[in-house]
PDB file of C-alpha atoms in Angstrom:
ATOM      1  CA  MET M 689     -25.521  -2.672  -2.705  1.00 50.00           C
ATOM      2  CA  ASP M 690     -23.019  -3.960  -0.145  1.00 48.00           C
ATOM      3  CA  PRO M 691     -19.571  -2.247  -0.493  1.00 45.00           C
ATOM      4  CA  LEU M 692     -17.797  -5.571  -1.090  1.00 46.00           C
ATOM      5  CA  ASP M 693     -20.328  -6.495  -3.781  1.00 48.00           C
ATOM      6  CA  MET M 694     -19.778  -3.060  -5.353  1.00 51.00           C
ATOM      7  CA  GLU M 695     -16.035  -3.635  -5.470  1.00 49.00           C
ATOM      8  CA  ILE M 696     -16.476  -7.084  -6.995  1.00 44.00           C
ATOM      9  CA  ASP M 697     -18.861  -5.666  -9.605  1.00 52.00           C
ATOM     10  CA  ASN M 698     -16.340  -2.950 -10.485  1.00 50.00           C
ATOM     11  CA  LEU M 699     -13.518  -5.478 -10.735  1.00 43.00           C
ATOM     12  CA  GLU M 700     -15.535  -7.700 -13.040  1.00 45.00           C
ATOM     13  CA  ARG M 701     -16.411  -4.773 -15.308  1.00 48.00           C
ATOM     14  CA  GLU M 702     -12.795  -3.630 -15.414  1.00 44.00           C
ATOM     15  CA  GLY M 703     -11.680  -7.139 -16.318  1.00 43.00           C
ATOM     16  CA  LYS M 704     -13.977  -7.189 -19.340  1.00 42.00           C
ATOM     17  CA  ARG M 705     -12.763  -3.911 -20.816  1.00 43.00           C
ATOM     18  CA  LYS M 706     -10.861  -4.087 -24.082  1.00 36.00           C
ATOM     19  CA  PRO M 707      -8.174  -3.214 -24.809  1.00 38.00           C
ATOM     20  CA  LYS M 708      -6.432  -3.413 -21.459  1.00 39.00           C
ATOM     21  CA  PRO M 709      -3.599  -0.919 -21.045  1.00 35.00           C
ATOM     22  CA  LYS M 710      -0.162  -2.351 -20.464  1.00 38.00           C
ATOM     23  CA  GLU M 711       0.524  -0.157 -17.485  1.00 40.00           C
ATOM     24  CA  CYS M 712      -1.406   2.150 -15.191  1.00 38.00           C
ATOM     25  CA  PRO M 713      -0.511   5.826 -15.388  1.00 40.00           C
ATOM     26  CA  ALA M 714       1.020   6.921 -12.130  1.00 42.00           C
ATOM     27  CA  ILE M 715       0.667  10.158 -10.226  1.00 41.00           C
ATOM     28  CA  VAL M 716       4.322  10.608  -9.397  1.00 45.00           C
ATOM     29  CA  VAL M 717       5.168  13.962  -7.878  1.00 46.00           C
ATOM     30  CA  ASP M 718       8.581  15.271  -6.952  1.00 42.00           C
ATOM     31  CA  ILE M 719       7.737  17.285  -3.826  1.00 38.00           C
ATOM     32  CA  ASP M 720       5.433  20.043  -4.957  1.00 44.00           C
ATOM     33  CA  ILE M 721       2.632  19.721  -2.426  1.00 48.00           C
ATOM     34  CA  ASP M 722       1.133  21.662   0.432  1.00 52.00           C
ATOM     35  CA  PHE M 723       0.274  18.899   2.897  1.00 70.00           C
ATOM     36  CA  ASN M 724       1.502  19.624   6.399  1.00 76.00           C
ATOM     37  CA  LEU M 725       3.150  16.755   8.242  1.00 85.00           C
ATOM     38  CA  LYS M 726       2.962  18.773  11.460  1.00 86.00           C
ATOM     39  CA  SER M 727      -0.817  18.470  11.479  1.00 90.00           C
ATOM     40  CA  ILE M 728      -0.701  14.659  11.634  1.00 94.00           C
ATOM     41  CA  LYS M 729       2.738  13.890  13.075  1.00 94.00           C
ATOM     42  CA  ASP M 730       1.358  13.204  16.553  1.00 96.00           C
ATOM     43  CA  HIS M 731      -1.621  11.160  15.396  1.00 96.00           C
ATOM     44  CA  PRO M 732      -1.257   7.562  16.638  1.00 97.00           C
ATOM     45  CA  VAL M 733      -0.858   4.460  14.558  1.00 98.00           C
ATOM     46  CA  TYR M 734      -1.101   1.000  16.119  1.00 98.00           C
ATOM     47  CA  ASP M 735       1.323  -1.892  15.973  1.00 97.00           C
ATOM     48  CA  GLU M 736       0.311  -5.547  15.920  1.00 96.00           C
ATOM     49  CA  ILE M 737      -0.281  -5.757  19.664  1.00 96.00           C
ATOM     50  CA  GLY M 738      -2.128  -2.458  19.901  1.00 96.00           C
ATOM     51  CA  ASN M 739       0.662  -0.155  21.080  1.00 97.00           C
ATOM     52  CA  MET M 740       0.053   3.454  20.076  1.00 97.00           C
ATOM     53  CA  ILE M 741       2.921   5.049  18.149  1.00 97.00           C
ATOM     54  CA  PRO M 742       2.946   8.704  17.054  1.00 98.00           C
ATOM     55  CA  PHE M 743       3.146   8.726  13.266  1.00 97.00           C
ATOM     56  CA  GLU M 744       6.257  10.903  13.380  1.00 97.00           C
ATOM     57  CA  HIS M 745       8.171   8.159  15.196  1.00 97.00           C
ATOM     58  CA  LEU M 746       8.144   6.092  12.005  1.00 97.00           C
ATOM     59  CA  TYR M 747      10.360   8.512  10.099  1.00 97.00           C
ATOM     60  CA  ARG M 748      11.811  11.274  12.280  1.00 95.00           C
ATOM     61  CA  LYS M 749      15.227   9.633  12.852  1.00 96.00           C
ATOM     62  CA  GLN M 750      15.955   8.430   9.307  1.00 97.00           C
ATOM     63  CA  LYS M 751      14.710   8.323   5.753  1.00 98.00           C
ATOM     64  CA  THR M 752      11.723   5.999   5.564  1.00 98.00           C
ATOM     65  CA  ILE M 753       9.688   4.533   2.710  1.00 98.00           C
ATOM     66  CA  VAL M 754       6.118   4.565   3.994  1.00 98.00           C
ATOM     67  CA  VAL M 755       3.725   2.440   1.939  1.00 98.00           C
ATOM     68  CA  PHE M 756       0.014   3.022   2.573  1.00 97.00           C
ATOM     69  CA  VAL M 757      -2.181   0.188   1.321  1.00 95.00           C
ATOM     70  CA  ARG M 758      -5.856  -0.525   0.789  1.00 88.00           C
ATOM     71  CA  HIS M 759      -7.808  -3.001   2.914  1.00 80.00           C
ATOM     72  CA  PHE M 760      -5.948  -6.163   3.908  1.00 86.00           C
ATOM     73  CA  LEU M 761      -8.346  -8.477   2.038  1.00 83.00           C
ATOM     74  CA  CYS M 762      -7.654  -6.808  -1.328  1.00 84.00           C
ATOM     75  CA  TYR M 763      -5.807  -9.189  -3.666  1.00 82.00           C
ATOM     76  CA  VAL M 764      -4.055  -6.215  -5.304  1.00 87.00           C
ATOM     77  CA  THR M 765      -2.709  -5.142  -1.920  1.00 90.00           C
ATOM     78  CA  ARG M 766      -1.546  -8.660  -1.067  1.00 88.00           C
ATOM     79  CA  ASP M 767       0.247  -9.151  -4.383  1.00 89.00           C
ATOM     80  CA  TYR M 768       1.930  -5.736  -4.131  1.00 94.00           C
ATOM     81  CA  VAL M 769       3.094  -6.278  -0.562  1.00 95.00           C
ATOM     82  CA  THR M 770       4.360  -9.770  -1.404  1.00 91.00           C
ATOM     83  CA  ASP M 771       6.729  -8.121  -3.881  1.00 95.00           C
ATOM     84  CA  TRP M 772       7.746  -5.512  -1.288  1.00 97.00           C
ATOM     85  CA  ALA M 773       8.768  -8.425   0.916  1.00 96.00           C
ATOM     86  CA  ARG M 774      11.573  -9.135  -1.556  1.00 96.00           C
ATOM     87  CA  VAL M 775      13.415  -5.931  -0.601  1.00 98.00           C
ATOM     88  CA  SER M 776      16.420  -7.016   1.464  1.00 97.00           C
ATOM     89  CA  GLN M 777      17.375  -5.678   4.861  1.00 98.00           C
ATOM     90  CA  ARG M 778      20.938  -5.275   3.599  1.00 98.00           C
ATOM     91  CA  ALA M 779      19.810  -2.975   0.776  1.00 98.00           C
ATOM     92  CA  LEU M 780      17.838  -0.855   3.222  1.00 98.00           C
ATOM     93  CA  ASP M 781      20.712  -0.722   5.719  1.00 98.00           C
ATOM     94  CA  ASP M 782      23.200   0.282   3.004  1.00 98.00           C
ATOM     95  CA  ALA M 783      20.968   3.249   2.145  1.00 98.00           C
ATOM     96  CA  SER M 784      20.193   4.074   5.807  1.00 98.00           C
ATOM     97  CA  THR M 785      16.516   3.659   4.989  1.00 98.00           C
ATOM     98  CA  ARG M 786      13.557   2.035   6.743  1.00 98.00           C
ATOM     99  CA  LEU M 787      10.550   0.412   5.111  1.00 98.00           C
ATOM    100  CA  VAL M 788       7.196   0.684   6.896  1.00 98.00           C
ATOM    101  CA  LEU M 789       3.734  -0.341   5.740  1.00 98.00           C
ATOM    102  CA  VAL M 790       0.548   1.379   6.927  1.00 97.00           C
ATOM    103  CA  GLY M 791      -2.881  -0.225   6.636  1.00 95.00           C
ATOM    104  CA  CYS M 792      -6.372   1.001   7.437  1.00 93.00           C
ATOM    105  CA  ALA M 793      -7.519  -2.227   9.111  1.00 91.00           C
ATOM    106  CA  PRO M 794      -7.907  -2.826  12.844  1.00 91.00           C
ATOM    107  CA  TYR M 795      -4.491  -3.690  14.261  1.00 94.00           C
ATOM    108  CA  ARG M 796      -5.532  -7.238  15.214  1.00 91.00           C
ATOM    109  CA  HIS M 797      -5.279  -8.212  11.536  1.00 89.00           C
ATOM    110  CA  ILE M 798      -1.618  -7.215  11.159  1.00 95.00           C
ATOM    111  CA  ARG M 799      -0.083 -10.557  12.144  1.00 94.00           C
ATOM    112  CA  GLY M 800      -2.236 -12.534   9.746  1.00 90.00           C
ATOM    113  CA  PHE M 801      -1.486 -10.092   6.928  1.00 92.00           C
ATOM    114  CA  LYS M 802       2.268 -10.333   7.509  1.00 95.00           C
ATOM    115  CA  GLN M 803       2.098 -14.116   7.547  1.00 92.00           C
ATOM    116  CA  THR M 804       0.103 -14.196   4.313  1.00 89.00           C
ATOM    117  CA  THR M 805       2.377 -11.790   2.422  1.00 93.00           C
ATOM    118  CA  GLY M 806       5.706 -12.714   4.014  1.00 96.00           C
ATOM    119  CA  PHE M 807       6.353  -9.020   4.693  1.00 97.00           C
ATOM    120  CA  PRO M 808       9.144  -8.925   7.323  1.00 98.00           C
ATOM    121  CA  TYR M 809       9.195  -5.221   8.173  1.00 98.00           C
ATOM    122  CA  GLN M 810       7.120  -3.022  10.443  1.00 98.00           C
ATOM    123  CA  VAL M 811       3.370  -2.837   9.781  1.00 98.00           C
ATOM    124  CA  VAL M 812       1.108  -0.400  11.605  1.00 97.00           C
ATOM    125  CA  CYS M 813      -2.518   0.613  11.170  1.00 97.00           C
ATOM    126  CA  ASP M 814      -4.437   3.870  10.965  1.00 97.00           C
ATOM    127  CA  PRO M 815      -7.995   2.519  11.296  1.00 95.00           C
ATOM    128  CA  GLU M 816      -9.544   5.988  11.517  1.00 94.00           C
ATOM    129  CA  ARG M 817      -7.674   6.926   8.313  1.00 95.00           C
ATOM    130  CA  THR M 818      -6.743  10.320   9.720  1.00 95.00           C
ATOM    131  CA  ILE M 819      -3.242  10.118   8.277  1.00 96.00           C
ATOM    132  CA  TYR M 820      -4.540   8.827   4.942  1.00 95.00           C
ATOM    133  CA  LYS M 821      -6.743  11.899   4.707  1.00 93.00           C
ATOM    134  CA  GLY M 822      -4.049  14.243   5.987  1.00 93.00           C
ATOM    135  CA  LEU M 823      -1.643  13.096   3.268  1.00 94.00           C
ATOM    136  CA  GLY M 824      -4.221  13.563   0.523  1.00 91.00           C
ATOM    137  CA  MET M 825      -5.041   9.956  -0.291  1.00 93.00           C
ATOM    138  CA  ILE M 826      -8.211   9.233  -2.250  1.00 92.00           C
ATOM    139  CA  GLU M 827     -11.468   7.515  -1.339  1.00 89.00           C
ATOM    140  CA  ARG M 828     -12.781   5.867  -4.484  1.00 84.00           C
ATOM    141  CA  LEU M 829     -14.115   2.419  -5.321  1.00 71.00           C
ATOM    142  CA  ASP M 830     -12.172   1.888  -8.545  1.00 63.00           C
ATOM    143  CA  ALA M 831     -10.102  -1.168  -9.449  1.00 64.00           C
ATOM    144  CA  GLY M 832      -8.141  -0.007 -12.472  1.00 63.00           C
ATOM    145  CA  TRP M 833      -5.850  -2.332 -14.346  1.00 62.00           C
ATOM    146  CA  GLY M 834      -2.237  -2.875 -15.240  1.00 64.00           C
ATOM    147  CA  SER M 835       0.042  -3.113 -12.192  1.00 77.00           C
ATOM    148  CA  LYS M 836       2.882  -5.468 -13.028  1.00 82.00           C
ATOM    149  CA  HIS M 837       3.144  -6.390  -9.363  1.00 82.00           C
ATOM    150  CA  VAL M 838      -0.319  -7.943  -9.420  1.00 72.00           C
ATOM    151  CA  LYS M 839      -0.149 -11.580 -10.514  1.00 76.00           C
ATOM    152  CA  SER M 840      -3.838 -12.423 -10.107  1.00 62.00           C
ATOM    153  CA  SER M 841      -6.363 -11.770 -12.844  1.00 52.00           C
ATOM    154  CA  ASN M 842      -9.263  -9.526 -11.933  1.00 58.00           C
ATOM    155  CA  LEU M 843     -11.660 -12.456 -11.984  1.00 47.00           C
ATOM    156  CA  PHE M 844      -9.518 -14.831  -9.931  1.00 43.00           C
ATOM    157  CA  GLY M 845      -8.448 -12.018  -7.626  1.00 48.00           C
ATOM    158  CA  THR M 846     -12.070 -11.069  -7.038  1.00 53.00           C
ATOM    159  CA  VAL M 847     -12.870 -14.653  -6.081  1.00 47.00           C
ATOM    160  CA  LYS M 848      -9.933 -14.717  -3.659  1.00 54.00           C
ATOM    161  CA  THR M 849     -10.973 -11.409  -2.080  1.00 50.00           C
ATOM    162  CA  LEU M 850     -14.516 -12.690  -1.634  1.00 53.00           C
ATOM    163  CA  TRP M 851     -13.273 -15.957  -0.110  1.00 46.00           C
ATOM    164  CA  TRP M 852     -10.932 -14.165   2.315  1.00 48.00           C
ATOM    165  CA  GLY M 853     -13.798 -11.875   3.297  1.00 48.00           C
ATOM    166  CA  MET M 854     -16.062 -14.829   4.011  1.00 47.00           C
ATOM    167  CA  LYS M 855     -13.406 -16.420   6.217  1.00 57.00           C
ATOM    168  CA  SER M 856     -12.660 -13.175   8.027  1.00 54.00           C
ATOM    169  CA  LEU M 857     -16.330 -12.351   8.665  1.00 56.00           C
ATOM    170  CA  GLU M 858     -15.434  -8.657   8.816  1.00 62.00           C
ATOM    171  CA  TYR M 859     -13.894  -5.954   6.679  1.00 68.00           C
ATOM    172  CA  GLN M 860     -10.188  -5.354   7.172  1.00 58.00           C
ATOM    173  CA  GLY M 861     -10.176  -1.695   6.215  1.00 62.00           C
ATOM    174  CA  ASP M 862     -12.384   0.655   4.217  1.00 76.00           C
ATOM    175  CA  LEU M 863     -13.041  -0.738   0.730  1.00 79.00           C
ATOM    176  CA  LYS M 864     -13.054   2.731  -0.838  1.00 87.00           C
ATOM    177  CA  GLN M 865      -9.708   3.806   0.557  1.00 93.00           C
ATOM    178  CA  GLN M 866      -6.862   4.008  -1.948  1.00 93.00           C
ATOM    179  CA  GLY M 867      -3.218   4.072  -0.894  1.00 94.00           C
ATOM    180  CA  GLY M 868      -0.022   5.931  -1.603  1.00 95.00           C
ATOM    181  CA  GLN M 869       3.740   5.751  -1.223  1.00 97.00           C
ATOM    182  CA  TYR M 870       5.884   8.372   0.507  1.00 97.00           C
ATOM    183  CA  ILE M 871       9.560   8.875   1.244  1.00 97.00           C
ATOM    184  CA  LEU M 872       9.671  10.763   4.542  1.00 96.00           C
ATOM    185  CA  GLY M 873      12.308  11.830   7.037  1.00 96.00           C
ATOM    186  CA  PRO M 874      14.498  12.374   8.710  1.00 96.00           C
ATOM    187  CA  ASN M 875      12.554  14.941  10.713  1.00 92.00           C
ATOM    188  CA  SER M 876       9.930  16.616   8.516  1.00 90.00           C
ATOM    189  CA  ASP M 877      11.634  16.057   5.149  1.00 92.00           C
ATOM    190  CA  VAL M 878       9.436  14.846   2.288  1.00 92.00           C
ATOM    191  CA  THR M 879      11.569  13.586  -0.593  1.00 93.00           C
ATOM    192  CA  TRP M 880       8.941  12.121  -2.895  1.00 95.00           C
ATOM    193  CA  TYR M 881       5.417  10.758  -2.964  1.00 94.00           C
ATOM    194  CA  HIS M 882       2.837   9.027  -5.117  1.00 94.00           C
ATOM    195  CA  ILE M 883      -0.942   9.028  -4.603  1.00 93.00           C
ATOM    196  CA  ASP M 884      -2.899   6.059  -5.981  1.00 93.00           C
ATOM    197  CA  THR M 885      -6.005   6.912  -7.989  1.00 90.00           C
ATOM    198  CA  LYS M 886      -7.100   3.253  -8.317  1.00 87.00           C
ATOM    199  CA  SER M 887      -6.196  -0.033  -6.681  1.00 78.00           C
ATOM    200  CA  HIS M 888      -3.681  -0.934  -9.426  1.00 81.00           C
ATOM    201  CA  ASP M 889      -2.223   2.572  -9.541  1.00 90.00           C
ATOM    202  CA  HIS M 890       0.577   2.111  -7.030  1.00 92.00           C
ATOM    203  CA  ALA M 891       4.074   3.156  -8.063  1.00 93.00           C
ATOM    204  CA  PRO M 892       6.466   0.396  -9.178  1.00 94.00           C
ATOM    205  CA  ILE M 893       8.642  -0.805  -6.323  1.00 95.00           C
ATOM    206  CA  ASN M 894      11.938  -0.326  -8.124  1.00 95.00           C
ATOM    207  CA  LEU M 895      11.012   3.241  -9.020  1.00 95.00           C
ATOM    208  CA  ILE M 896      10.413   4.009  -5.331  1.00 97.00           C
ATOM    209  CA  LEU M 897      13.648   2.283  -4.328  1.00 97.00           C
ATOM    210  CA  ALA M 898      15.551   4.331  -6.913  1.00 96.00           C
ATOM    211  CA  LYS M 899      14.024   7.557  -5.560  1.00 96.00           C
ATOM    212  CA  ALA M 900      15.114   6.527  -2.051  1.00 97.00           C
ATOM    213  CA  GLY M 901      18.623   5.524  -3.141  1.00 97.00           C
ATOM    214  CA  VAL M 902      18.028   1.862  -2.241  1.00 98.00           C
ATOM    215  CA  GLU M 903      19.360  -1.009  -4.323  1.00 96.00           C
ATOM    216  CA  GLN M 904      16.612  -2.295  -6.571  1.00 95.00           C
ATOM    217  CA  VAL M 905      15.115  -5.772  -6.518  1.00 95.00           C
ATOM    218  CA  ASN M 906      15.959  -8.150  -9.351  1.00 91.00           C
ATOM    219  CA  PHE M 907      12.567  -9.100 -10.740  1.00 85.00           C
ATOM    220  CA  GLU M 908      13.995 -10.681 -13.903  1.00 67.00           C
ATOM    221  CA  GLY M 909      12.759 -14.106 -12.849  1.00 58.00           C
ATOM    222  CA  ASP M 910       9.262 -12.661 -12.707  1.00 61.00           C
ATOM    223  CA  THR M 911       8.471 -11.501 -16.212  1.00 53.00           C
ATOM    224  CA  GLY M 912       5.379  -9.616 -15.091  1.00 53.00           C
ATOM    225  CA  VAL M 913       7.270  -7.053 -13.018  1.00 60.00           C
ATOM    226  CA  MET M 914       9.035  -4.101 -14.583  1.00 52.00           C
ATOM    227  CA  ASN M 915      12.730  -3.649 -13.879  1.00 54.00           C
ATOM    228  CA  PHE M 916      14.251  -0.166 -14.013  1.00 47.00           C
TER     229      PHE M 916
END
């Protein structure tokens, strides 16, 4: 079976499960891990015009929230990143913090992804997924359920993912790759991290902002998103 068809089949099965949990359990770890940033710090990521940037340059000078996402055609990824776009530059500046997103797609898809999600901050890509693997992220074709940042239903989201894939005519990242969220820097400091086990299993944005000391986003107008 084609990988995209497998993902759609999984999403449809997940959507039919009863009862649906209210919230995905999160793997949230307060720095008790043995991954070695030194082993991947010089590995390049690519910006939207193909410039190679050593991974370490994203975080070595200041504290940085680094959000690793699944493939760019995933509706879960797009909904999650659309909510990340609501984090203000002022809030980041006040906390001396950067926000960077890392994808596993070819870099030529970055501009379109930023336009679609409205994400205004730096986006880079690790198409070989060397950094994903080095930071312990999971390869698993599993949709999950329950992220409050995801506005689309599994069925409608699956249709959107399929439609975007048909228009793109190519995959925009490995369909099995799950993401994670890390607070890194300055230098080799690792403050906190979360590894996604399923596509919906990303950490809530306001939880990550709180861990980084950044002012949280007011999601009260969006009843689906949890406020902390």
